[in-house]
């Protein structure tokens, strides 16, 4: 029997999740302050890097997740790249404030504003990269 620790544990057996969440919260605050157009440009640059290194990404998914090459290509390649493209092109419109009609208060105005959610913990059955498409 192996005595190797799980990747989610420190050497003393404590979980890394609290530290990971704290780091993610700090980074998310910085990311949330970046204008939407700049965030979209950065995500598109990341998408382009995935395209350049797609064979490496697929190799990792095959080795670590046990996915067949074709499935890894579809999930990591086609779906992720398409989602990045779709949301980056539409981010400004999707996140723009929306007027809320107030049928009884015609003299008032109300708007729906979108704000970053921060760190959200989820359990998934799919690759984290395709969660937006899977409904997870």
PDB file of N, CA, C and O in Angstrom, residues 85-130:
ATOM      1  N   UNK A  85     -14.696  31.985 -26.792  1.00  0.00           N
ATOM      2  CA  UNK A  85     -15.004  32.895 -27.893  1.00  0.00           C
ATOM      3  C   UNK A  85     -16.399  33.505 -27.733  1.00  0.00           C
ATOM      4  O   UNK A  85     -16.574  34.716 -27.839  1.00  0.00           O
ATOM      5  N   UNK A  86     -17.380  32.669 -27.441  1.00  0.00           N
ATOM      6  CA  UNK A  86     -18.762  33.125 -27.303  1.00  0.00           C
ATOM      7  C   UNK A  86     -18.893  34.186 -26.201  1.00  0.00           C
ATOM      8  O   UNK A  86     -19.426  35.270 -26.419  1.00  0.00           O
ATOM      9  N   UNK A  87     -18.405  33.863 -25.007  1.00  0.00           N
ATOM     10  CA  UNK A  87     -18.589  34.774 -23.883  1.00  0.00           C
ATOM     11  C   UNK A  87     -17.731  36.031 -24.000  1.00  0.00           C
ATOM     12  O   UNK A  87     -18.155  37.112 -23.584  1.00  0.00           O
ATOM     13  N   UNK A  88     -16.542  35.921 -24.554  1.00  0.00           N
ATOM     14  CA  UNK A  88     -15.704  37.117 -24.702  1.00  0.00           C
ATOM     15  C   UNK A  88     -16.310  38.102 -25.691  1.00  0.00           C
ATOM     16  O   UNK A  88     -16.263  39.311 -25.473  1.00  0.00           O
ATOM     17  N   UNK A  89     -16.887  37.595 -26.757  1.00  0.00           N
ATOM     18  CA  UNK A  89     -17.513  38.485 -27.738  1.00  0.00           C
ATOM     19  C   UNK A  89     -18.756  39.160 -27.172  1.00  0.00           C
ATOM     20  O   UNK A  89     -19.128  40.241 -27.601  1.00  0.00           O
ATOM     21  N   UNK A  90     -19.421  38.520 -26.213  1.00  0.00           N
ATOM     22  CA  UNK A  90     -20.701  39.029 -25.703  1.00  0.00           C
ATOM     23  C   UNK A  90     -20.630  39.553 -24.272  1.00  0.00           C
ATOM     24  O   UNK A  90     -21.635  39.984 -23.713  1.00  0.00           O
ATOM     25  N   UNK A  91     -19.463  39.524 -23.642  1.00  0.00           N
ATOM     26  CA  UNK A  91     -19.340  39.868 -22.222  1.00  0.00           C
ATOM     27  C   UNK A  91     -19.890  41.249 -21.890  1.00  0.00           C
ATOM     28  O   UNK A  91     -20.634  41.408 -20.919  1.00  0.00           O
ATOM     29  N   UNK A  92     -19.540  42.241 -22.676  1.00  0.00           N
ATOM     30  CA  UNK A  92     -19.999  43.604 -22.372  1.00  0.00           C
ATOM     31  C   UNK A  92     -21.521  43.690 -22.395  1.00  0.00           C
ATOM     32  O   UNK A  92     -22.129  44.305 -21.514  1.00  0.00           O
ATOM     33  N   UNK A  93     -22.159  43.056 -23.376  1.00  0.00           N
ATOM     34  CA  UNK A  93     -23.620  43.076 -23.453  1.00  0.00           C
ATOM     35  C   UNK A  93     -24.253  42.239 -22.343  1.00  0.00           C
ATOM     36  O   UNK A  93     -25.255  42.635 -21.739  1.00  0.00           O
ATOM     37  N   UNK A  94     -23.678  41.069 -22.072  1.00  0.00           N
ATOM     38  CA  UNK A  94     -24.236  40.177 -21.052  1.00  0.00           C
ATOM     39  C   UNK A  94     -24.177  40.829 -19.668  1.00  0.00           C
ATOM     40  O   UNK A  94     -25.111  40.724 -18.881  1.00  0.00           O
ATOM     41  N   UNK A  95     -23.073  41.524 -19.377  1.00  0.00           N
ATOM     42  CA  UNK A  95     -22.872  42.102 -18.048  1.00  0.00           C
ATOM     43  C   UNK A  95     -23.353  43.538 -17.909  1.00  0.00           C
ATOM     44  O   UNK A  95     -23.267  44.118 -16.818  1.00  0.00           O
ATOM     45  N   UNK A  96     -23.862  44.123 -18.978  1.00  0.00           N
ATOM     46  CA  UNK A  96     -24.334  45.514 -18.924  1.00  0.00           C
ATOM     47  C   UNK A  96     -25.537  45.623 -17.985  1.00  0.00           C
ATOM     48  O   UNK A  96     -26.365  44.716 -17.918  1.00  0.00           O
ATOM     49  N   UNK A  97     -25.638  46.747 -17.248  1.00  0.00           N
ATOM     50  CA  UNK A  97     -26.829  46.950 -16.397  1.00  0.00           C
ATOM     51  C   UNK A  97     -28.101  46.907 -17.237  1.00  0.00           C
ATOM     52  O   UNK A  97     -28.119  47.342 -18.382  1.00  0.00           O
ATOM     53  N   UNK A  98     -29.143  46.355 -16.663  1.00  0.00           N
ATOM     54  CA  UNK A  98     -30.431  46.232 -17.347  1.00  0.00           C
ATOM     55  C   UNK A  98     -31.493  47.010 -16.582  1.00  0.00           C
ATOM     56  O   UNK A  98     -31.606  46.890 -15.358  1.00  0.00           O
ATOM     57  N   UNK A  99     -32.273  47.781 -17.321  1.00  0.00           N
ATOM     58  CA  UNK A  99     -33.387  48.495 -16.707  1.00  0.00           C
ATOM     59  C   UNK A  99     -34.469  47.502 -16.315  1.00  0.00           C
ATOM     60  O   UNK A  99     -34.769  46.567 -17.056  1.00  0.00           O
ATOM     61  N   UNK A 100     -35.043  47.685 -15.135  1.00  0.00           N
ATOM     62  CA  UNK A 100     -36.142  46.853 -14.659  1.00  0.00           C
ATOM     63  C   UNK A 100     -37.410  47.700 -14.723  1.00  0.00           C
ATOM     64  O   UNK A 100     -37.487  48.740 -14.072  1.00  0.00           O
ATOM     65  N   UNK A 101     -38.391  47.274 -15.513  1.00  0.00           N
ATOM     66  CA  UNK A 101     -39.621  48.066 -15.595  1.00  0.00           C
ATOM     67  C   UNK A 101     -40.387  48.034 -14.271  1.00  0.00           C
ATOM     68  O   UNK A 101     -40.545  46.986 -13.662  1.00  0.00           O
ATOM     69  N   UNK A 102     -40.821  49.191 -13.833  1.00  0.00           N
ATOM     70  CA  UNK A 102     -41.611  49.312 -12.612  1.00  0.00           C
ATOM     71  C   UNK A 102     -43.004  49.792 -13.017  1.00  0.00           C
ATOM     72  O   UNK A 102     -43.266  50.984 -13.100  1.00  0.00           O
ATOM     73  N   UNK A 103     -43.884  48.861 -13.283  1.00  0.00           N
ATOM     74  CA  UNK A 103     -45.179  49.213 -13.876  1.00  0.00           C
ATOM     75  C   UNK A 103     -46.049  50.074 -12.958  1.00  0.00           C
ATOM     76  O   UNK A 103     -46.878  50.837 -13.428  1.00  0.00           O
ATOM     77  N   UNK A 104     -45.875  49.981 -11.653  1.00  0.00           N
ATOM     78  CA  UNK A 104     -46.675  50.804 -10.746  1.00  0.00           C
ATOM     79  C   UNK A 104     -45.988  52.108 -10.361  1.00  0.00           C
ATOM     80  O   UNK A 104     -46.618  53.005  -9.825  1.00  0.00           O
ATOM     81  N   UNK A 105     -44.700  52.185 -10.610  1.00  0.00           N
ATOM     82  CA  UNK A 105     -43.930  53.380 -10.216  1.00  0.00           C
ATOM     83  C   UNK A 105     -43.265  53.986 -11.451  1.00  0.00           C
ATOM     84  O   UNK A 105     -42.046  53.984 -11.575  1.00  0.00           O
ATOM     85  N   UNK A 106     -44.057  54.509 -12.338  1.00  0.00           N
ATOM     86  CA  UNK A 106     -43.542  55.026 -13.610  1.00  0.00           C
ATOM     87  C   UNK A 106     -42.551  56.169 -13.411  1.00  0.00           C
ATOM     88  O   UNK A 106     -41.725  56.441 -14.267  1.00  0.00           O
ATOM     89  N   UNK A 107     -42.637  56.864 -12.300  1.00  0.00           N
ATOM     90  CA  UNK A 107     -41.742  57.991 -12.041  1.00  0.00           C
ATOM     91  C   UNK A 107     -40.396  57.547 -11.451  1.00  0.00           C
ATOM     92  O   UNK A 107     -39.523  58.372 -11.226  1.00  0.00           O
ATOM     93  N   UNK A 108     -40.207  56.250 -11.192  1.00  0.00           N
ATOM     94  CA  UNK A 108     -38.961  55.722 -10.616  1.00  0.00           C
ATOM     95  C   UNK A 108     -38.233  54.869 -11.650  1.00  0.00           C
ATOM     96  O   UNK A 108     -38.828  54.374 -12.592  1.00  0.00           O
ATOM     97  N   UNK A 109     -36.945  54.690 -11.427  1.00  0.00           N
ATOM     98  CA  UNK A 109     -36.137  53.816 -12.283  1.00  0.00           C
ATOM     99  C   UNK A 109     -35.379  52.832 -11.407  1.00  0.00           C
ATOM    100  O   UNK A 109     -34.941  53.180 -10.323  1.00  0.00           O
ATOM    101  N   UNK A 110     -35.230  51.648 -11.944  1.00  0.00           N
ATOM    102  CA  UNK A 110     -34.477  50.626 -11.230  1.00  0.00           C
ATOM    103  C   UNK A 110     -33.653  49.847 -12.252  1.00  0.00           C
ATOM    104  O   UNK A 110     -34.082  49.665 -13.393  1.00  0.00           O
ATOM    105  N   UNK A 111     -32.465  49.407 -11.820  1.00  0.00           N
ATOM    106  CA  UNK A 111     -31.557  48.693 -12.717  1.00  0.00           C
ATOM    107  C   UNK A 111     -31.007  47.448 -12.040  1.00  0.00           C
ATOM    108  O   UNK A 111     -30.802  47.426 -10.823  1.00  0.00           O
ATOM    109  N   UNK A 112     -30.765  46.441 -12.842  1.00  0.00           N
ATOM    110  CA  UNK A 112     -30.112  45.226 -12.397  1.00  0.00           C
ATOM    111  C   UNK A 112     -28.644  45.338 -12.786  1.00  0.00           C
ATOM    112  O   UNK A 112     -28.321  45.527 -13.963  1.00  0.00           O
ATOM    113  N   UNK A 113     -27.765  45.265 -11.795  1.00  0.00           N
ATOM    114  CA  UNK A 113     -26.318  45.316 -12.033  1.00  0.00           C
ATOM    115  C   UNK A 113     -25.721  43.960 -11.668  1.00  0.00           C
ATOM    116  O   UNK A 113     -26.087  43.362 -10.657  1.00  0.00           O
ATOM    117  N   UNK A 114     -24.810  43.490 -12.482  1.00  0.00           N
ATOM    118  CA  UNK A 114     -24.141  42.223 -12.227  1.00  0.00           C
ATOM    119  C   UNK A 114     -22.827  42.478 -11.513  1.00  0.00           C
ATOM    120  O   UNK A 114     -22.069  43.368 -11.892  1.00  0.00           O
ATOM    121  N   UNK A 115     -22.566  41.716 -10.475  1.00  0.00           N
ATOM    122  CA  UNK A 115     -21.318  41.837  -9.718  1.00  0.00           C
ATOM    123  C   UNK A 115     -20.674  40.453  -9.640  1.00  0.00           C
ATOM    124  O   UNK A 115     -21.369  39.436  -9.621  1.00  0.00           O
ATOM    125  N   UNK A 116     -19.341  40.409  -9.597  1.00  0.00           N
ATOM    126  CA  UNK A 116     -18.665  39.111  -9.478  1.00  0.00           C
ATOM    127  C   UNK A 116     -19.114  38.377  -8.218  1.00  0.00           C
ATOM    128  O   UNK A 116     -19.345  38.985  -7.177  1.00  0.00           O
ATOM    129  N   UNK A 117     -19.253  37.069  -8.315  1.00  0.00           N
ATOM    130  CA  UNK A 117     -19.688  36.257  -7.178  1.00  0.00           C
ATOM    131  C   UNK A 117     -18.551  35.934  -6.232  1.00  0.00           C
ATOM    132  O   UNK A 117     -18.777  35.450  -5.145  1.00  0.00           O
ATOM    133  N   UNK A 118     -17.349  36.120  -6.654  1.00  0.00           N
ATOM    134  CA  UNK A 118     -16.234  35.733  -5.802  1.00  0.00           C
ATOM    135  C   UNK A 118     -15.912  34.268  -5.988  1.00  0.00           C
ATOM    136  O   UNK A 118     -16.063  33.717  -7.072  1.00  0.00           O
ATOM    137  N   UNK A 119     -15.512  33.616  -4.932  1.00  0.00           N
ATOM    138  CA  UNK A 119     -15.115  32.215  -4.987  1.00  0.00           C
ATOM    139  C   UNK A 119     -16.341  31.350  -4.738  1.00  0.00           C
ATOM    140  O   UNK A 119     -17.056  31.530  -3.760  1.00  0.00           O
ATOM    141  N   UNK A 120     -16.594  30.426  -5.658  1.00  0.00           N
ATOM    142  CA  UNK A 120     -17.735  29.522  -5.548  1.00  0.00           C
ATOM    143  C   UNK A 120     -17.200  28.096  -5.598  1.00  0.00           C
ATOM    144  O   UNK A 120     -16.487  27.728  -6.522  1.00  0.00           O
ATOM    145  N   UNK A 121     -17.540  27.306  -4.597  1.00  0.00           N
ATOM    146  CA  UNK A 121     -17.120  25.904  -4.576  1.00  0.00           C
ATOM    147  C   UNK A 121     -18.180  25.027  -5.204  1.00  0.00           C
ATOM    148  O   UNK A 121     -19.356  25.177  -4.900  1.00  0.00           O
ATOM    149  N   UNK A 122     -17.769  24.155  -6.098  1.00  0.00           N
ATOM    150  CA  UNK A 122     -18.703  23.248  -6.755  1.00  0.00           C
ATOM    151  C   UNK A 122     -18.109  21.849  -6.823  1.00  0.00           C
ATOM    152  O   UNK A 122     -16.898  21.685  -6.806  1.00  0.00           O
ATOM    153  N   UNK A 123     -18.993  20.876  -6.906  1.00  0.00           N
ATOM    154  CA  UNK A 123     -18.575  19.511  -7.225  1.00  0.00           C
ATOM    155  C   UNK A 123     -18.977  19.279  -8.667  1.00  0.00           C
ATOM    156  O   UNK A 123     -20.033  19.713  -9.095  1.00  0.00           O
ATOM    157  N   UNK A 124     -18.152  18.603  -9.412  1.00  0.00           N
ATOM    158  CA  UNK A 124     -18.485  18.412 -10.812  1.00  0.00           C
ATOM    159  C   UNK A 124     -18.255  16.976 -11.252  1.00  0.00           C
ATOM    160  O   UNK A 124     -17.474  16.253 -10.665  1.00  0.00           O
ATOM    161  N   UNK A 125     -18.991  16.632 -12.300  1.00  0.00           N
ATOM    162  CA  UNK A 125     -18.806  15.334 -12.953  1.00  0.00           C
ATOM    163  C   UNK A 125     -18.007  15.514 -14.237  1.00  0.00           C
ATOM    164  O   UNK A 125     -17.563  14.560 -14.830  1.00  0.00           O
ATOM    165  N   UNK A 126     -17.904  16.749 -14.682  1.00  0.00           N
ATOM    166  CA  UNK A 126     -17.266  17.049 -15.959  1.00  0.00           C
ATOM    167  C   UNK A 126     -15.956  17.773 -15.703  1.00  0.00           C
ATOM    168  O   UNK A 126     -15.666  18.190 -14.589  1.00  0.00           O
ATOM    169  N   UNK A 127     -15.207  17.981 -16.756  1.00  0.00           N
ATOM    170  CA  UNK A 127     -14.007  18.798 -16.653  1.00  0.00           C
ATOM    171  C   UNK A 127     -14.416  20.187 -16.194  1.00  0.00           C
ATOM    172  O   UNK A 127     -15.405  20.739 -16.668  1.00  0.00           O
ATOM    173  N   UNK A 128     -13.688  20.803 -15.243  1.00  0.00           N
ATOM    174  CA  UNK A 128     -14.040  22.143 -14.783  1.00  0.00           C
ATOM    175  C   UNK A 128     -14.112  23.145 -15.921  1.00  0.00           C
ATOM    176  O   UNK A 128     -14.860  24.113 -15.864  1.00  0.00           O
ATOM    177  N   UNK A 129     -13.363  22.901 -16.960  1.00  0.00           N
ATOM    178  CA  UNK A 129     -13.349  23.847 -18.078  1.00  0.00           C
ATOM    179  C   UNK A 129     -14.669  23.879 -18.831  1.00  0.00           C
ATOM    180  O   UNK A 129     -15.000  24.877 -19.458  1.00  0.00           O
ATOM    181  N   UNK A 130     -15.444  22.784 -18.776  1.00  0.00           N
ATOM    182  CA  UNK A 130     -16.700  22.753 -19.535  1.00  0.00           C
ATOM    183  C   UNK A 130     -17.933  22.912 -18.638  1.00  0.00           C
ATOM    184  O   UNK A 130     -19.041  22.750 -19.090  1.00  0.00           O
TER     185      UNK A 130
END
